[in-house]
Short mmCIF file of C-alpha atoms in Angstrom, two decimals:
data_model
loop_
_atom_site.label_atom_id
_atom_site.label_comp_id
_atom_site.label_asym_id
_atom_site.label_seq_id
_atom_site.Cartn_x
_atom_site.Cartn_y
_atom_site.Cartn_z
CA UNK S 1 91.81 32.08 207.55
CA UNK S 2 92.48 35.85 207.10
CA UNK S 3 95.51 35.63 209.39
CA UNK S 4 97.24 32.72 207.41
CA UNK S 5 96.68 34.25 204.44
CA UNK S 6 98.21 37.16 205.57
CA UNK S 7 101.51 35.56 207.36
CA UNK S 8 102.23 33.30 204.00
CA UNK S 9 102.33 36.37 202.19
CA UNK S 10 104.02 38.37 204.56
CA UNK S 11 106.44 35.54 205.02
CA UNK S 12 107.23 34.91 200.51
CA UNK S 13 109.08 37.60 199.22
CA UNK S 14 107.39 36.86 195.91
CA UNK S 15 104.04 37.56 197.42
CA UNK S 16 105.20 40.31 198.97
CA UNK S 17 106.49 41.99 195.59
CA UNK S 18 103.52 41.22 194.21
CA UNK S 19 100.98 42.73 196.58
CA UNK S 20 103.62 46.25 197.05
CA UNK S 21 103.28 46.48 192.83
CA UNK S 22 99.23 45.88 192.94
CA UNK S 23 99.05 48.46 196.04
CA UNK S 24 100.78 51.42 194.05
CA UNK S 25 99.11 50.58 191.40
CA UNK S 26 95.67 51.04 192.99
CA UNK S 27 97.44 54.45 194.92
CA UNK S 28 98.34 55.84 191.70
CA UNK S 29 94.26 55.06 189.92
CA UNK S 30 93.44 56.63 193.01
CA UNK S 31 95.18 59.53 192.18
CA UNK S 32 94.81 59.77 188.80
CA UNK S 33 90.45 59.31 188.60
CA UNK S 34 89.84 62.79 189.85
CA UNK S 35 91.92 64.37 187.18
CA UNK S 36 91.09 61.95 184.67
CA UNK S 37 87.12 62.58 185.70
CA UNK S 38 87.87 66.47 185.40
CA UNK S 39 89.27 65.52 181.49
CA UNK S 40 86.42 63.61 180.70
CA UNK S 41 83.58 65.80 181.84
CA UNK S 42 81.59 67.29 178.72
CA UNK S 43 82.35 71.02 178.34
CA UNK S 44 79.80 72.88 177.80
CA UNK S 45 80.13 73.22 174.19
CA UNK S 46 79.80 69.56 174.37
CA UNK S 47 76.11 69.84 176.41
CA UNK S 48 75.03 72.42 173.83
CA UNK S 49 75.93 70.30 170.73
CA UNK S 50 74.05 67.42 172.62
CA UNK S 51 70.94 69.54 173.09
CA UNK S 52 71.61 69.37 177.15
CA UNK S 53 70.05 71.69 179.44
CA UNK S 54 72.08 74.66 180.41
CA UNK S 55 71.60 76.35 184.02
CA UNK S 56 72.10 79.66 183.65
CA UNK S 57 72.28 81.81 187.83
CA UNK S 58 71.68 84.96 188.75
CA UNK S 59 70.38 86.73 191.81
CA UNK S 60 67.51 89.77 191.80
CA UNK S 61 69.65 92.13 190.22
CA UNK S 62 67.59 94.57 188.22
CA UNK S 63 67.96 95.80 185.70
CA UNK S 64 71.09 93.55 185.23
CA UNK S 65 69.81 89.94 185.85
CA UNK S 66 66.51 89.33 187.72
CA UNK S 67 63.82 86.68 187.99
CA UNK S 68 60.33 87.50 186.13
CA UNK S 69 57.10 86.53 187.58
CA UNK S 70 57.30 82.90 187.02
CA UNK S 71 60.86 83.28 187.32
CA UNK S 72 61.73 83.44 183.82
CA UNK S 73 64.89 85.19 183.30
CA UNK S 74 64.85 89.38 182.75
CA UNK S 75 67.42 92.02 182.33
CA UNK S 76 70.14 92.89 179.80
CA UNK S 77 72.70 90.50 181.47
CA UNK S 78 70.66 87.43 180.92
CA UNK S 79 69.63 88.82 177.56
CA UNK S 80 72.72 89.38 176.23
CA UNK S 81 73.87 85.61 177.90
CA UNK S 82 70.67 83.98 176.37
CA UNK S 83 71.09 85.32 172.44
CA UNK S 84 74.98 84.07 172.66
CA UNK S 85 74.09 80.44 173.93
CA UNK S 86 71.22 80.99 171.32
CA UNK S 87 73.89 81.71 168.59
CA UNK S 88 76.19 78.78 169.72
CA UNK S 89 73.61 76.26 169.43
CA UNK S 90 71.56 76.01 173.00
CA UNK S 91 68.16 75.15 172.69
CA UNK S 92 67.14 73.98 176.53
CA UNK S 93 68.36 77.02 179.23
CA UNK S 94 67.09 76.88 182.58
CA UNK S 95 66.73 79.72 184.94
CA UNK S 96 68.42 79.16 188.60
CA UNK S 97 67.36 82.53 190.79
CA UNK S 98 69.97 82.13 193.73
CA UNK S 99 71.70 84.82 196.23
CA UNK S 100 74.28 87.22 195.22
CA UNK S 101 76.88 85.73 197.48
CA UNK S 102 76.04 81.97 196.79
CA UNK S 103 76.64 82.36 192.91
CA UNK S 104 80.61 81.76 192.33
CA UNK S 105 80.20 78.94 195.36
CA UNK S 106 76.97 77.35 193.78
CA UNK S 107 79.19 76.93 189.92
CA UNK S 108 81.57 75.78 191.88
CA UNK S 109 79.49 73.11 193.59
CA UNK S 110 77.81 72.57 190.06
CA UNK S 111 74.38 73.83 191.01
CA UNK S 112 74.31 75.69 187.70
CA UNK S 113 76.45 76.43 184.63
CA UNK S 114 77.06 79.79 184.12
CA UNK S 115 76.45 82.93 186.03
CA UNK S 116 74.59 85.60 184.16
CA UNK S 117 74.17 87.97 187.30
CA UNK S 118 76.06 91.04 185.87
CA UNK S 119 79.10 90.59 187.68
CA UNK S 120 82.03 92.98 188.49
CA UNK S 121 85.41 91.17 186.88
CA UNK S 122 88.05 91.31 189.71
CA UNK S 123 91.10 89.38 190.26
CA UNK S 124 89.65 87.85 193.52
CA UNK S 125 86.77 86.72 191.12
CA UNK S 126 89.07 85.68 188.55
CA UNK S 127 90.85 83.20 190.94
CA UNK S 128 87.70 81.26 191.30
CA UNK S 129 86.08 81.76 187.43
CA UNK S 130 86.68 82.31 183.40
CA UNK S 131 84.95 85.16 182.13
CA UNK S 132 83.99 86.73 179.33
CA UNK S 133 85.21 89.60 177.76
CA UNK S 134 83.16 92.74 179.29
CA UNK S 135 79.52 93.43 178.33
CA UNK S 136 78.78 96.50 180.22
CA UNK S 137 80.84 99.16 181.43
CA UNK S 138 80.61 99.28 185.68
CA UNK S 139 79.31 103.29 186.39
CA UNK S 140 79.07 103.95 190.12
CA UNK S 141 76.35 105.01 191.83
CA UNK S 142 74.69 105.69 195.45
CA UNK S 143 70.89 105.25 196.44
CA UNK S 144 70.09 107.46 199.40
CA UNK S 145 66.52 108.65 200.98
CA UNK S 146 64.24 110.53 199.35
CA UNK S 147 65.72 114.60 199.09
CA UNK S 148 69.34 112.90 200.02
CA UNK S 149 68.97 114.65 203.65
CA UNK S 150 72.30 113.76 204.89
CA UNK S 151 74.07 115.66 202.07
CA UNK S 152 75.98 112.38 199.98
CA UNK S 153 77.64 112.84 196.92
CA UNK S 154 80.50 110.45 197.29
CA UNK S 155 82.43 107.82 199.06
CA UNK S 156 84.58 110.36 200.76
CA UNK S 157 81.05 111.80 202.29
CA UNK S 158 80.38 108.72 203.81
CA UNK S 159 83.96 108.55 205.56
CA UNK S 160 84.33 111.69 206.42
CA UNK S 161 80.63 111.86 207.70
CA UNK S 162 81.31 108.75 209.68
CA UNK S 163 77.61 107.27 208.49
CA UNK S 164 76.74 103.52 207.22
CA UNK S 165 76.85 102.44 203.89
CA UNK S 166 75.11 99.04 202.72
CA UNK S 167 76.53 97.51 199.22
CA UNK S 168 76.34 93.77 198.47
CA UNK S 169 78.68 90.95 200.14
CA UNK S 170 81.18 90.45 197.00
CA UNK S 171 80.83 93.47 195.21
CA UNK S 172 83.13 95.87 193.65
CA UNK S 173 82.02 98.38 196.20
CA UNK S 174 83.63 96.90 199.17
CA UNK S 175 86.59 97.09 197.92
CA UNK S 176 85.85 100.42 196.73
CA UNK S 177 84.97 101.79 199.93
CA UNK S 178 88.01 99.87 201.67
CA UNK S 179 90.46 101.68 199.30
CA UNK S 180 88.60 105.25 200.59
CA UNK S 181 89.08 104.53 204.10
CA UNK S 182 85.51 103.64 205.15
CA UNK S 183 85.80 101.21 208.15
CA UNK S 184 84.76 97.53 208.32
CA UNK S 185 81.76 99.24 211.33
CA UNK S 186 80.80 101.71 208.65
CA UNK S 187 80.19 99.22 205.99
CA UNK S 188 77.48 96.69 205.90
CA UNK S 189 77.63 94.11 203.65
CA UNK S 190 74.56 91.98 202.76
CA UNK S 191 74.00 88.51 201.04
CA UNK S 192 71.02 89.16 199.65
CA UNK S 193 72.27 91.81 197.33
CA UNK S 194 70.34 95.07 196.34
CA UNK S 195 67.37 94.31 197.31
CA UNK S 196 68.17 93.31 200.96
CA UNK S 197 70.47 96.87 200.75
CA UNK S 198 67.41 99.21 199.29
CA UNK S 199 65.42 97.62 202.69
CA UNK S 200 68.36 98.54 204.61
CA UNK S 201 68.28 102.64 203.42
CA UNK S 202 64.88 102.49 203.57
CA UNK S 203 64.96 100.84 207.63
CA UNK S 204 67.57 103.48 208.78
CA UNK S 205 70.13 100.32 209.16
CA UNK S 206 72.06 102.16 206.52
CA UNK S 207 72.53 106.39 205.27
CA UNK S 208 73.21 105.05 201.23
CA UNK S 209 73.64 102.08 199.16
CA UNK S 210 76.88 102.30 196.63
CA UNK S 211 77.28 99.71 193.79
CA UNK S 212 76.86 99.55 190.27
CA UNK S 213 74.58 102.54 189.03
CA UNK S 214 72.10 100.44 187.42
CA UNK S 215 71.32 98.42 189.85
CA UNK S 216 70.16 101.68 192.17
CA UNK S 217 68.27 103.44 188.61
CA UNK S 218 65.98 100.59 188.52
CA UNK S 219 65.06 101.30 192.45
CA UNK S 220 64.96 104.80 192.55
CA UNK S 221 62.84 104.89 189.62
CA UNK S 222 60.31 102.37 191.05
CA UNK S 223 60.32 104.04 194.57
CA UNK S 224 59.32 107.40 195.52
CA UNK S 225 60.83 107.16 198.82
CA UNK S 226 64.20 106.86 197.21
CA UNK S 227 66.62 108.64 194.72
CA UNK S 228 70.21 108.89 193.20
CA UNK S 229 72.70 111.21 194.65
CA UNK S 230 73.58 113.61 192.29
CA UNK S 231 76.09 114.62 191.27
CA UNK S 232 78.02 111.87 192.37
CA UNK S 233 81.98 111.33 192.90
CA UNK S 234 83.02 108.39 191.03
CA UNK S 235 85.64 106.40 193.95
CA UNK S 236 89.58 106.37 192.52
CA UNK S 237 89.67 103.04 190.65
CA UNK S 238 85.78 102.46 189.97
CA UNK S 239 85.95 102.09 186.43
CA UNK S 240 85.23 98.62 185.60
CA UNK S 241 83.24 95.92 183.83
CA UNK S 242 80.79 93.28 183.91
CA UNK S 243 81.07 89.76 182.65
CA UNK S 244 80.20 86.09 182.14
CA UNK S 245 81.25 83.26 184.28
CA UNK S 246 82.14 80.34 183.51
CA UNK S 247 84.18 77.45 185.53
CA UNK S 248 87.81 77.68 185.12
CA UNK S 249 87.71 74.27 182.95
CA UNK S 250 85.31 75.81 180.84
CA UNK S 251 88.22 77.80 178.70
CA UNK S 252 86.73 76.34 175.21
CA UNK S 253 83.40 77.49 175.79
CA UNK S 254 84.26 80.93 177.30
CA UNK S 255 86.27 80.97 173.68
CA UNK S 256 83.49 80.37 171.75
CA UNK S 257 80.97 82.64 173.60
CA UNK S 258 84.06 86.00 172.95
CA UNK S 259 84.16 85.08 169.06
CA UNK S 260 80.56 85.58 169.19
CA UNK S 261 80.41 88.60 171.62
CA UNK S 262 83.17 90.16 169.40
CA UNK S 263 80.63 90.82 166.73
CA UNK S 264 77.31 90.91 168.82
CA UNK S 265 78.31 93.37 171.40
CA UNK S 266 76.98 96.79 170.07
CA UNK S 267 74.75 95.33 167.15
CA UNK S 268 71.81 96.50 166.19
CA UNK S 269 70.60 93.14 167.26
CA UNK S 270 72.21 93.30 170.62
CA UNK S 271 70.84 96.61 171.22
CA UNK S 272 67.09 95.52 170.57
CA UNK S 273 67.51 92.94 173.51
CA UNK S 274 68.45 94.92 175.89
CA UNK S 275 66.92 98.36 175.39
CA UNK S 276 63.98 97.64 177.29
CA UNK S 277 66.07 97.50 180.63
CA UNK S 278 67.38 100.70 179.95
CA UNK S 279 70.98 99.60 178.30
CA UNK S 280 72.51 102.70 175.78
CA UNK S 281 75.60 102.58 173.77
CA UNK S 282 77.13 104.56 176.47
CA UNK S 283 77.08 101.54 178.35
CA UNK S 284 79.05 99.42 176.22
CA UNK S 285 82.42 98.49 177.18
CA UNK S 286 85.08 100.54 175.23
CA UNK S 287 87.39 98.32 173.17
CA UNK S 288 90.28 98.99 175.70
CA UNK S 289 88.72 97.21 178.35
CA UNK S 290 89.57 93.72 178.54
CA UNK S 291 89.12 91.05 180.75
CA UNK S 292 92.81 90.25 181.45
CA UNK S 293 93.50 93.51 182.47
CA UNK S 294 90.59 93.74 184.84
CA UNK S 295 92.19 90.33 186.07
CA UNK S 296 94.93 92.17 186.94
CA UNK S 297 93.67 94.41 189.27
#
């Protein structure tokens, strides 16, 4: 029965018009439903407005994003994330605690909504996300043993030293200490972020750790076996900042959240949130540093 069908049609031109019109039209809904999908999706304003639950990620980043005891979520990132959504309306916000190098894939694979985790703006970054307009300024730093016994006071050290350095997989660093001259042997790179790195000075697997200076305070100060180099060499082209992120069809929301940064970054209001984790007003982004230029490179 399926094979006469098929020859009569095959065999009337009329048929035959008929099927090649309903076949393109079917190739061309096929086409066309992804897209039309992506259109239709609620933004995130939209989930707000609705009273939806919004996911926000971040990794164990003290003191810039980090999970509490019962994983609630702690440090001036998530602070500063929490009293914007607060602002524009969110009233559910759950907490996804994830690894440093899983957060741009897991908004990508819409695991969660945003990323809170304090992350470094750079154009690779910027490829893959929207973010906000800075809310801290990036300051370098290096963790190193307790009484800094191999001497470390800057990238250059650790190159011209030949020794290890551990930062996170992703970060600002690598880049950092690929620009310096510090080979790919020389540098390990870790998923698990700083904490997996402070375990990796403290095993011998590494001489220093080198990130964001924060994020080696908030060991050092919680670990007598550990301490900051100082004085310490900030690496040519360091300066940076630390943003949002948002999916790149997300461009109305990240909108919203900068009118609403614009006047809550520095506020008295903003500075009562995140004091606690150690955040000054030297921290705060000057007014020259903008997103699209740190999208630049």
């Amino acid at each position: 029965m399926k094979n006469r069908q098929h020859d009569e049609i095959r065999n009337d031109p009329r048929r035959r018009a008929i099927v090649k019109v309903m076949a393109t039209l079917a190739i061309a809904a096929l086409a066309i439903h992804p897209f039309a999908g992506s259109a239709e999706a609620q933004s995130l304003l939209d989930k707000i407005k609705n009273g939806e639950t919004i996911r926000i990620a971040f990794s164990n980043e003290p003191p810039h994003a980090y999970p509490g005891p019962n994983n609630e979520p702690l440090g001036f990132v998530n602070a500063i994330g929490i009293d914007i959504l607060k602002k524009l309306g969110a009233t559910k916000i759950e907490p996804v605690v994830t690894e440093w190098g899983s957060l741009i894939p897991g908004l990508q694979a819409d695991r969660f909504d945003i990323i809170t985790g304090g992350m470094a703006i750079t154009p690779e970054r910027c490829r893959n996300a929207l973010f906000t307009e800075p809310v801290v300024a990036i300051i370098d730093g290096m963790l190193v043993p307790k009484g800094n016994p191999k001497g470390l006071h800057s990238y250059e050290d650790v190159r011209d030293k030949g020794l290890t350095v551990v930062t996170g997989t992703g970060w600002a660093a690598v880049s950092l200490a690929h620009k310096v001259g510090i080979p790919d042997d020389k540098l390990l790179q870790v998923a698990g972020g700083a904490a997996e790195a402070v375990q990796a000075v403290k095993a011998g697997r590494a001489d220093a750790a080198v990130g964001e200076f924060f994020t080696w305070k908030a060991f050092a100060n919680r670990d007598d076996s550990l301490e900051m180099a100082e004085p310490f060499t900030q690496a040519p082209g360091g300066a940076g900042g630390e943003g949002i992120a948002f999916l790149p069809n997300q461009q109305a929301t990240v909108d919203a959240f900068n009118k609403v940064l614009k006047h809550y970054r520095g506020s008295d209001e903003m500075m009562r949130s995140v004091e606690k984790y150690g955040y000054t007003k030297a921290q705060l982004p000057p007014k020259s540093l903008t997103t699209a230029e740190l999208c630049k490179g």
